[in-house]
PDB file of C-alpha atoms and ligand atoms in Angstrom:
ATOM      1  CA  UNK V 208     129.810  92.207 110.250  1.00 50.00           C
ATOM      2  CA  UNK V 209     133.199  91.331 108.864  1.00 69.00           C
ATOM      3  CA  UNK V 210     134.797  88.285 110.376  1.00 85.00           C
ATOM      4  CA  UNK V 211     138.151  88.134 111.930  1.00 95.00           C
ATOM      5  CA  UNK V 212     138.645  84.818 110.443  1.00 98.00           C
ATOM      6  CA  UNK V 213     138.409  86.001 106.646  1.00 98.00           C
ATOM      7  CA  UNK V 214     141.272  88.518 107.639  1.00 98.00           C
ATOM      8  CA  UNK V 215     143.149  85.451 109.577  1.00 98.00           C
ATOM      9  CA  UNK V 216     142.983  83.503 106.511  1.00 98.00           C
ATOM     10  CA  UNK V 217     144.213  86.053 104.019  1.00 98.00           C
ATOM     11  CA  UNK V 218     146.916  86.369 106.441  1.00 98.00           C
ATOM     12  CA  UNK V 219     148.115  83.138 106.926  1.00 98.00           C
ATOM     13  CA  UNK V 220     148.152  82.971 103.061  1.00 98.00           C
ATOM     14  CA  UNK V 221     149.978  85.917 102.564  1.00 98.00           C
ATOM     15  CA  UNK V 222     152.732  84.577 105.242  1.00 98.00           C
ATOM     16  CA  UNK V 223     152.556  80.888 103.243  1.00 98.00           C
ATOM     17  CA  UNK V 224     153.319  82.505 100.344  1.00 98.00           C
ATOM     18  CA  UNK V 225     156.316  84.591 102.049  1.00 98.00           C
ATOM     19  CA  UNK V 226     157.719  81.547 103.388  1.00 98.00           C
ATOM     20  CA  UNK V 227     157.811  79.531 100.139  1.00 98.00           C
ATOM     21  CA  UNK V 228     159.171  82.525  98.117  1.00 98.00           C
ATOM     22  CA  UNK V 229     162.087  82.103 101.113  1.00 97.00           C
ATOM     23  CA  UNK V 230     163.422  78.577 100.494  1.00 97.00           C
ATOM     24  CA  UNK V 231     164.080  76.795  97.134  1.00 96.00           C
ATOM     25  CA  UNK V 232     162.153  73.855  98.560  1.00 97.00           C
ATOM     26  CA  UNK V 233     159.046  76.023  99.635  1.00 97.00           C
ATOM     27  CA  UNK V 234     155.877  75.199  97.336  1.00 98.00           C
ATOM     28  CA  UNK V 235     153.543  78.030  96.435  1.00 96.00           C
ATOM     29  CA  UNK V 236     150.826  75.669  96.033  1.00 97.00           C
ATOM     30  CA  UNK V 237     151.059  74.853  99.776  1.00 98.00           C
ATOM     31  CA  UNK V 238     147.240  74.226 101.207  1.00 98.00           C
ATOM     32  CA  UNK V 239     146.033  75.614 103.856  1.00 98.00           C
ATOM     33  CA  UNK V 240     143.833  73.195 105.917  1.00 99.00           C
ATOM     34  CA  UNK V 241     141.746  74.750 108.040  1.00 98.00           C
ATOM     35  CA  UNK V 242     141.035  72.553 111.220  1.00 98.00           C
ATOM     36  CA  UNK V 243     137.713  73.335 112.644  1.00 98.00           C
ATOM     37  CA  UNK V 244     137.843  70.811 115.542  1.00 97.00           C
ATOM     38  CA  UNK V 245     136.197  72.231 118.845  1.00 96.00           C
ATOM     39  CA  UNK V 246     135.439  75.422 116.876  1.00 97.00           C
ATOM     40  CA  UNK V 247     131.588  76.964 116.792  1.00 95.00           C
ATOM     41  CA  UNK V 248     130.011  76.509 113.719  1.00 96.00           C
ATOM     42  CA  UNK V 249     129.690  80.464 113.048  1.00 96.00           C
ATOM     43  CA  UNK V 250     133.279  80.420 112.829  1.00 97.00           C
ATOM     44  CA  UNK V 251     133.201  77.690 110.316  1.00 98.00           C
ATOM     45  CA  UNK V 252     130.415  79.489 108.015  1.00 98.00           C
ATOM     46  CA  UNK V 253     132.661  82.744 108.530  1.00 98.00           C
ATOM     47  CA  UNK V 254     135.748  80.705 106.759  1.00 98.00           C
ATOM     48  CA  UNK V 255     133.573  78.990 104.217  1.00 98.00           C
ATOM     49  CA  UNK V 256     132.224  82.286 103.419  1.00 98.00           C
ATOM     50  CA  UNK V 257     135.406  83.458 102.971  1.00 98.00           C
ATOM     51  CA  UNK V 258     136.201  81.096 100.448  1.00 98.00           C
ATOM     52  CA  UNK V 259     138.046  78.673 102.596  1.00 98.00           C
ATOM     53  CA  UNK V 260     137.479  74.746 101.476  1.00 98.00           C
ATOM     54  CA  UNK V 261     139.622  72.469 102.930  1.00 98.00           C
ATOM     55  CA  UNK V 262     139.246  71.659 106.629  1.00 98.00           C
ATOM     56  CA  UNK V 263     140.448  69.305 109.057  1.00 98.00           C
ATOM     57  CA  UNK V 264     138.656  67.423 111.930  1.00 98.00           C
ATOM     58  CA  UNK V 265     140.181  64.813 114.299  1.00 98.00           C
ATOM     59  CA  UNK V 266     137.028  63.273 115.480  1.00 98.00           C
ATOM     60  CA  UNK V 267     134.400  61.303 112.946  1.00 98.00           C
ATOM     61  CA  UNK V 268     131.707  62.009 115.668  1.00 97.00           C
ATOM     62  CA  UNK V 269     132.164  65.660 115.783  1.00 97.00           C
ATOM     63  CA  UNK V 270     132.883  65.904 111.969  1.00 98.00           C
ATOM     64  CA  UNK V 271     129.672  63.437 111.491  1.00 98.00           C
ATOM     65  CA  UNK V 272     127.501  66.657 113.699  1.00 97.00           C
ATOM     66  CA  UNK V 273     128.652  69.372 111.756  1.00 97.00           C
ATOM     67  CA  UNK V 274     129.691  68.513 108.113  1.00 98.00           C
ATOM     68  CA  UNK V 275     126.863  66.905 106.348  1.00 98.00           C
ATOM     69  CA  UNK V 276     124.859  69.901 106.590  1.00 97.00           C
ATOM     70  CA  UNK V 277     127.486  72.356 106.065  1.00 98.00           C
ATOM     71  CA  UNK V 278     128.422  70.691 102.900  1.00 98.00           C
ATOM     72  CA  UNK V 279     124.747  70.916 101.604  1.00 97.00           C
ATOM     73  CA  UNK V 280     125.239  74.623 101.743  1.00 97.00           C
ATOM     74  CA  UNK V 281     128.542  74.854 100.652  1.00 98.00           C
ATOM     75  CA  UNK V 282     129.651  72.841  97.707  1.00 97.00           C
ATOM     76  CA  UNK V 283     133.106  71.791  96.863  1.00 98.00           C
ATOM     77  CA  UNK V 284     134.682  71.006 100.649  1.00 98.00           C
ATOM     78  CA  UNK V 285     137.427  68.750 101.261  1.00 98.00           C
ATOM     79  CA  UNK V 286     137.495  67.198 104.581  1.00 98.00           C
ATOM     80  CA  UNK V 287     140.492  65.731 105.873  1.00 99.00           C
ATOM     81  CA  UNK V 288     140.967  63.390 108.672  1.00 98.00           C
ATOM     82  CA  UNK V 289     143.752  64.376 111.334  1.00 98.00           C
ATOM     83  CA  UNK V 290     143.001  62.638 114.273  1.00 98.00           C
ATOM     84  CA  UNK V 291     143.382  59.061 115.659  1.00 98.00           C
ATOM     85  CA  UNK V 292     140.988  56.823 113.789  1.00 98.00           C
ATOM     86  CA  UNK V 293     139.542  53.303 115.433  1.00 98.00           C
ATOM     87  CA  UNK V 294     139.153  50.552 113.225  1.00 98.00           C
ATOM     88  CA  UNK V 295     135.413  50.266 114.108  1.00 98.00           C
ATOM     89  CA  UNK V 296     134.742  53.796 112.551  1.00 98.00           C
ATOM     90  CA  UNK V 297     136.455  52.945 109.228  1.00 98.00           C
ATOM     91  CA  UNK V 298     133.289  52.583 107.383  1.00 98.00           C
ATOM     92  CA  UNK V 299     131.822  56.146 108.918  1.00 98.00           C
ATOM     93  CA  UNK V 300     134.856  57.881 107.984  1.00 98.00           C
ATOM     94  CA  UNK V 301     135.225  56.594 104.558  1.00 98.00           C
ATOM     95  CA  UNK V 302     131.693  58.041 104.240  1.00 98.00           C
ATOM     96  CA  UNK V 303     132.538  61.236 105.879  1.00 98.00           C
ATOM     97  CA  UNK V 304     135.984  62.505 104.914  1.00 98.00           C
ATOM     98  CA  UNK V 305     137.826  63.086 101.599  1.00 98.00           C
ATOM     99  CA  UNK V 306     141.283  62.496 102.860  1.00 99.00           C
ATOM    100  CA  UNK V 307     142.976  60.332 105.282  1.00 98.00           C
ATOM    101  CA  UNK V 308     145.785  61.956 107.090  1.00 98.00           C
ATOM    102  CA  UNK V 309     146.455  59.379 109.931  1.00 98.00           C
ATOM    103  CA  UNK V 310     146.875  56.095 108.603  1.00 98.00           C
ATOM    104  CA  UNK V 311     149.234  55.022 111.419  1.00 98.00           C
ATOM    105  CA  UNK V 312     149.060  51.026 111.913  1.00 98.00           C
ATOM    106  CA  UNK V 313     148.405  47.588 109.348  1.00 98.00           C
ATOM    107  CA  UNK V 314     145.010  46.741 111.487  1.00 98.00           C
ATOM    108  CA  UNK V 315     143.468  50.487 110.187  1.00 98.00           C
ATOM    109  CA  UNK V 316     144.857  49.892 106.909  1.00 98.00           C
ATOM    110  CA  UNK V 317     143.242  46.945 106.573  1.00 98.00           C
ATOM    111  CA  UNK V 318     140.172  48.441 107.908  1.00 98.00           C
ATOM    112  CA  UNK V 319     140.145  51.247 105.479  1.00 98.00           C
ATOM    113  CA  UNK V 320     141.174  49.261 102.422  1.00 98.00           C
ATOM    114  CA  UNK V 321     137.901  46.847 103.004  1.00 98.00           C
ATOM    115  CA  UNK V 322     135.315  50.117 103.521  1.00 98.00           C
ATOM    116  CA  UNK V 323     136.721  51.821 100.849  1.00 98.00           C
ATOM    117  CA  UNK V 324     136.481  48.885  98.567  1.00 98.00           C
ATOM    118  CA  UNK V 325     132.680  48.314  99.646  1.00 98.00           C
ATOM    119  CA  UNK V 326     131.826  51.967  99.430  1.00 98.00           C
ATOM    120  CA  UNK V 327     133.661  52.208  96.122  1.00 97.00           C
ATOM    121  CA  UNK V 328     135.665  55.543  97.252  1.00 97.00           C
ATOM    122  CA  UNK V 329     139.170  55.320  97.118  1.00 97.00           C
ATOM    123  CA  UNK V 330     140.553  58.063  99.226  1.00 98.00           C
ATOM    124  CA  UNK V 331     143.675  59.738  99.564  1.00 98.00           C
ATOM    125  CA  UNK V 332     145.708  58.902 101.918  1.00 98.00           C
ATOM    126  CA  UNK V 333     148.731  60.359 104.375  1.00 98.00           C
ATOM    127  CA  UNK V 334     150.823  57.872 106.488  1.00 98.00           C
ATOM    128  CA  UNK V 335     151.276  59.250 110.085  1.00 98.00           C
ATOM    129  CA  UNK V 336     155.063  58.757 110.889  1.00 98.00           C
ATOM    130  CA  UNK V 337     155.830  59.255 114.165  1.00 98.00           C
ATOM    131  CA  UNK V 338     159.023  61.155 113.732  1.00 98.00           C
ATOM    132  CA  UNK V 339     159.960  61.897 117.581  1.00 98.00           C
ATOM    133  CA  UNK V 340     159.460  58.246 118.286  1.00 98.00           C
ATOM    134  CA  UNK V 341     157.288  59.296 121.079  1.00 97.00           C
ATOM    135  CA  UNK V 342     155.549  56.153 122.894  1.00 96.00           C
ATOM    136  CA  UNK V 343     152.574  57.739 123.264  1.00 95.00           C
ATOM    137  CA  UNK V 344     152.108  59.063 119.750  1.00 96.00           C
ATOM    138  CA  UNK V 345     150.262  57.302 116.953  1.00 97.00           C
ATOM    139  CA  UNK V 346     152.665  56.949 113.349  1.00 98.00           C
ATOM    140  CA  UNK V 347     154.754  54.540 112.234  1.00 98.00           C
ATOM    141  CA  UNK V 348     158.410  54.811 113.558  1.00 98.00           C
ATOM    142  CA  UNK V 349     160.727  56.262 110.685  1.00 98.00           C
ATOM    143  CA  UNK V 350     162.463  53.292 110.323  1.00 97.00           C
ATOM    144  CA  UNK V 351     159.441  51.165 109.659  1.00 98.00           C
ATOM    145  CA  UNK V 352     157.744  53.571 107.106  1.00 98.00           C
ATOM    146  CA  UNK V 353     159.196  52.080 104.024  1.00 98.00           C
ATOM    147  CA  UNK V 354     157.746  48.972 104.823  1.00 98.00           C
ATOM    148  CA  UNK V 355     154.528  49.896 105.893  1.00 98.00           C
ATOM    149  CA  UNK V 356     154.044  52.210 102.698  1.00 98.00           C
ATOM    150  CA  UNK V 357     154.850  49.459 100.406  1.00 98.00           C
ATOM    151  CA  UNK V 358     152.108  47.249 102.248  1.00 98.00           C
ATOM    152  CA  UNK V 359     149.429  49.970 101.897  1.00 98.00           C
ATOM    153  CA  UNK V 360     150.051  50.453  98.222  1.00 98.00           C
ATOM    154  CA  UNK V 361     151.006  47.406  96.621  1.00 97.00           C
ATOM    155  CA  UNK V 362     149.385  44.837  99.429  1.00 97.00           C
ATOM    156  CA  UNK V 363     146.531  46.673  99.813  1.00 98.00           C
ATOM    157  CA  UNK V 364     146.235  48.863  96.392  1.00 98.00           C
ATOM    158  CA  UNK V 365     145.563  52.184  99.054  1.00 98.00           C
ATOM    159  CA  UNK V 366     145.977  55.468  97.678  1.00 98.00           C
ATOM    160  CA  UNK V 367     149.161  56.624  99.590  1.00 98.00           C
ATOM    161  CA  UNK V 368     149.743  60.103  98.665  1.00 98.00           C
ATOM    162  CA  UNK V 369     152.190  61.489 101.400  1.00 98.00           C
ATOM    163  CA  UNK V 370     153.414  61.584 104.498  1.00 99.00           C
ATOM    164  CA  UNK V 371     152.038  63.551 107.637  1.00 98.00           C
ATOM    165  CA  UNK V 372     153.677  64.305 110.939  1.00 98.00           C
ATOM    166  CA  UNK V 373     153.310  65.867 114.565  1.00 98.00           C
ATOM    167  CA  UNK V 374     156.705  66.857 116.215  1.00 98.00           C
ATOM    168  CA  UNK V 375     156.670  66.661 119.561  1.00 98.00           C
ATOM    169  CA  UNK V 376     155.765  69.706 121.355  1.00 95.00           C
ATOM    170  CA  UNK V 377     159.205  70.440 123.213  1.00 96.00           C
ATOM    171  CA  UNK V 378     161.282  69.943 119.763  1.00 97.00           C
ATOM    172  CA  UNK V 379     162.286  72.279 117.626  1.00 98.00           C
ATOM    173  CA  UNK V 380     160.271  71.450 114.548  1.00 98.00           C
ATOM    174  CA  UNK V 381     162.531  71.753 111.586  1.00 98.00           C
ATOM    175  CA  UNK V 382     164.693  68.481 111.979  1.00 98.00           C
ATOM    176  CA  UNK V 383     161.320  66.772 112.430  1.00 98.00           C
ATOM    177  CA  UNK V 384     159.736  68.060 108.708  1.00 98.00           C
ATOM    178  CA  UNK V 385     163.300  67.655 107.285  1.00 98.00           C
ATOM    179  CA  UNK V 386     163.522  64.080 108.262  1.00 98.00           C
ATOM    180  CA  UNK V 387     159.380  63.626 106.926  1.00 98.00           C
ATOM    181  CA  UNK V 388     160.564  65.366 103.984  1.00 98.00           C
ATOM    182  CA  UNK V 389     163.592  62.989 103.219  1.00 98.00           C
ATOM    183  CA  UNK V 390     161.360  59.834 103.684  1.00 98.00           C
ATOM    184  CA  UNK V 391     158.632  60.852 101.401  1.00 98.00           C
ATOM    185  CA  UNK V 392     161.278  61.563  98.617  1.00 98.00           C
ATOM    186  CA  UNK V 393     162.849  57.986  99.352  1.00 98.00           C
ATOM    187  CA  UNK V 394     159.579  56.469  98.766  1.00 97.00           C
ATOM    188  CA  UNK V 395     158.423  58.515  95.575  1.00 97.00           C
ATOM    189  CA  UNK V 396     155.664  60.415  97.454  1.00 98.00           C
ATOM    190  CA  UNK V 397     154.933  64.030  96.982  1.00 97.00           C
ATOM    191  CA  UNK V 398     152.584  65.015  99.478  1.00 98.00           C
ATOM    192  CA  UNK V 399     153.586  66.160 102.857  1.00 98.00           C
ATOM    193  CA  UNK V 400     151.151  67.273 105.820  1.00 99.00           C
ATOM    194  CA  UNK V 401     153.203  69.208 108.338  1.00 98.00           C
ATOM    195  CA  UNK V 402     153.029  72.480 110.251  1.00 98.00           C
ATOM    196  CA  UNK V 403     150.511  73.734 112.524  1.00 98.00           C
ATOM    197  CA  UNK V 404     149.641  77.436 114.074  1.00 98.00           C
ATOM    198  CA  UNK V 405     153.072  77.761 115.718  1.00 97.00           C
ATOM    199  CA  UNK V 406     155.220  76.611 113.106  1.00 98.00           C
ATOM    200  CA  UNK V 407     153.489  76.322 109.743  1.00 98.00           C
ATOM    201  CA  UNK V 408     156.250  78.634 108.182  1.00 98.00           C
ATOM    202  CA  UNK V 409     159.034  76.221 108.861  1.00 98.00           C
ATOM    203  CA  UNK V 410     157.107  73.984 107.441  1.00 98.00           C
ATOM    204  CA  UNK V 411     156.497  75.383 104.138  1.00 98.00           C
ATOM    205  CA  UNK V 412     160.038  76.543 103.954  1.00 98.00           C
ATOM    206  CA  UNK V 413     160.635  72.822 104.335  1.00 98.00           C
ATOM    207  CA  UNK V 414     158.850  71.774 101.394  1.00 98.00           C
ATOM    208  CA  UNK V 415     154.794  71.113 103.060  1.00 98.00           C
ATOM    209  CA  UNK V 416     152.360  70.640 100.483  1.00 98.00           C
ATOM    210  CA  UNK V 417     149.288  70.768 103.457  1.00 99.00           C
ATOM    211  CA  UNK V 418     149.741  72.991 106.688  1.00 99.00           C
ATOM    212  CA  UNK V 419     147.124  72.179 109.434  1.00 98.00           C
ATOM    213  CA  UNK V 420     145.869  75.469 111.078  1.00 98.00           C
ATOM    214  CA  UNK V 421     143.306  75.499 113.706  1.00 98.00           C
ATOM    215  CA  UNK V 422     143.794  78.507 115.874  1.00 98.00           C
ATOM    216  CA  UNK V 423     145.740  81.011 114.064  1.00 98.00           C
ATOM    217  CA  UNK V 424     142.396  80.994 111.731  1.00 98.00           C
ATOM    218  CA  UNK V 425     139.647  80.502 114.229  1.00 98.00           C
ATOM    219  CA  UNK V 426     141.114  81.575 117.451  1.00 96.00           C
ATOM    220  CA  UNK V 427     141.079  79.200 120.744  1.00 94.00           C
ATOM    221  CA  UNK V 428     139.053  76.159 120.646  1.00 94.00           C
ATOM    222  CA  UNK V 429     136.325  75.141 122.970  1.00 85.00           C
ATOM    223  CA  UNK V 430     136.642  72.338 125.541  1.00 66.00           C
ATOM    224  CA  UNK V 431     137.102  69.321 123.541  1.00 60.00           C
ATOM    225  CA  UNK V 432     133.931  67.637 122.315  1.00 50.00           C
ATOM    226  CA  UNK V 433     133.188  64.488 121.545  1.00 45.00           C
TER     227      UNK V 433
HETATM  228  C1  PLP F 793     144.445  70.439 116.209  1.00 76.55           C
HETATM  229  C2  PLP F 793     145.475  69.999 115.439  1.00 76.55           C
HETATM  230  C3  PLP F 793     145.839  70.942 114.553  1.00 76.55           C
HETATM  231  C4  PLP F 793     145.830  72.291 114.509  1.00 76.55           C
HETATM  232  O1  PLP F 793     146.729  72.997 115.748  1.00 76.55           O
HETATM  233  P1  PLP F 793     146.898  74.502 115.835  1.00 76.55           P
HETATM  234  O2  PLP F 793     147.692  74.603 116.847  1.00 76.55           O
HETATM  235  O3  PLP F 793     145.605  75.026 116.559  1.00 76.55           O
HETATM  236  O4  PLP F 793     146.964  74.920 114.820  1.00 76.55           O
HETATM  237  C5  PLP F 793     147.096  70.148 113.626  1.00 76.55           C
HETATM  238  N1  PLP F 793     147.059  69.123 113.165  1.00 76.55           N
HETATM  239  C6  PLP F 793     146.622  68.314 114.112  1.00 76.55           C
HETATM  240  C7  PLP F 793     146.883  66.675 113.816  1.00 76.55           C
HETATM  241  C8  PLP F 793     145.518  68.565 115.172  1.00 76.55           C
HETATM  242  O5  PLP F 793     145.227  67.848 115.982  1.00 76.55           O
END
């Protein structure tokens, strides 16, 4: 039976291409990261069968339960950590993931640098920026981004490739995407992870290199699992 998930992915890729064409900043090579948190394994397999190879998970435990086995059946997967990471799970995260998108504080940067050195694995990292300066949200403040980027790159030799943001739900996303882009340019970073199911076209028009899309690929999530 044909899965609607393959159709969703094809339609999303078309919309990403159109958004990239519609703007001078748009990148035709923007990558679709399928966010598989809270999704049943059958849906993930349908995406893999459709050729999707970049996925995002927000919890170490959940990723550990699903991905080692899926990777054995489907080589070439790139797994992005897109959720808050506790420093005491840095070792497990370095073993499981290929990209860390949520580097958001000095203590985590130190833990990751140590575990990457120990595992001899140098994962590309995105620094999460709290563009809305929301007290409850993770991410470095825009004003502190420059110093944190320097510390991660020069002090800790982390492979910082770009910036990531999650705009406040109640705001128009465009100014947040614009700010993230400006900060990246200012600090010589080329990758931008921004845009989700509801706003990925705007993100692509503002130069996203990665969009993180869950429900528009797979449908509604189950209750958050551990
Ligand atoms: C869950 C999640 C997404 C995907 O959200 P959708 O609205 O389902 O596309 C993207 N980014 C992060 C950080 C998330 O936690």
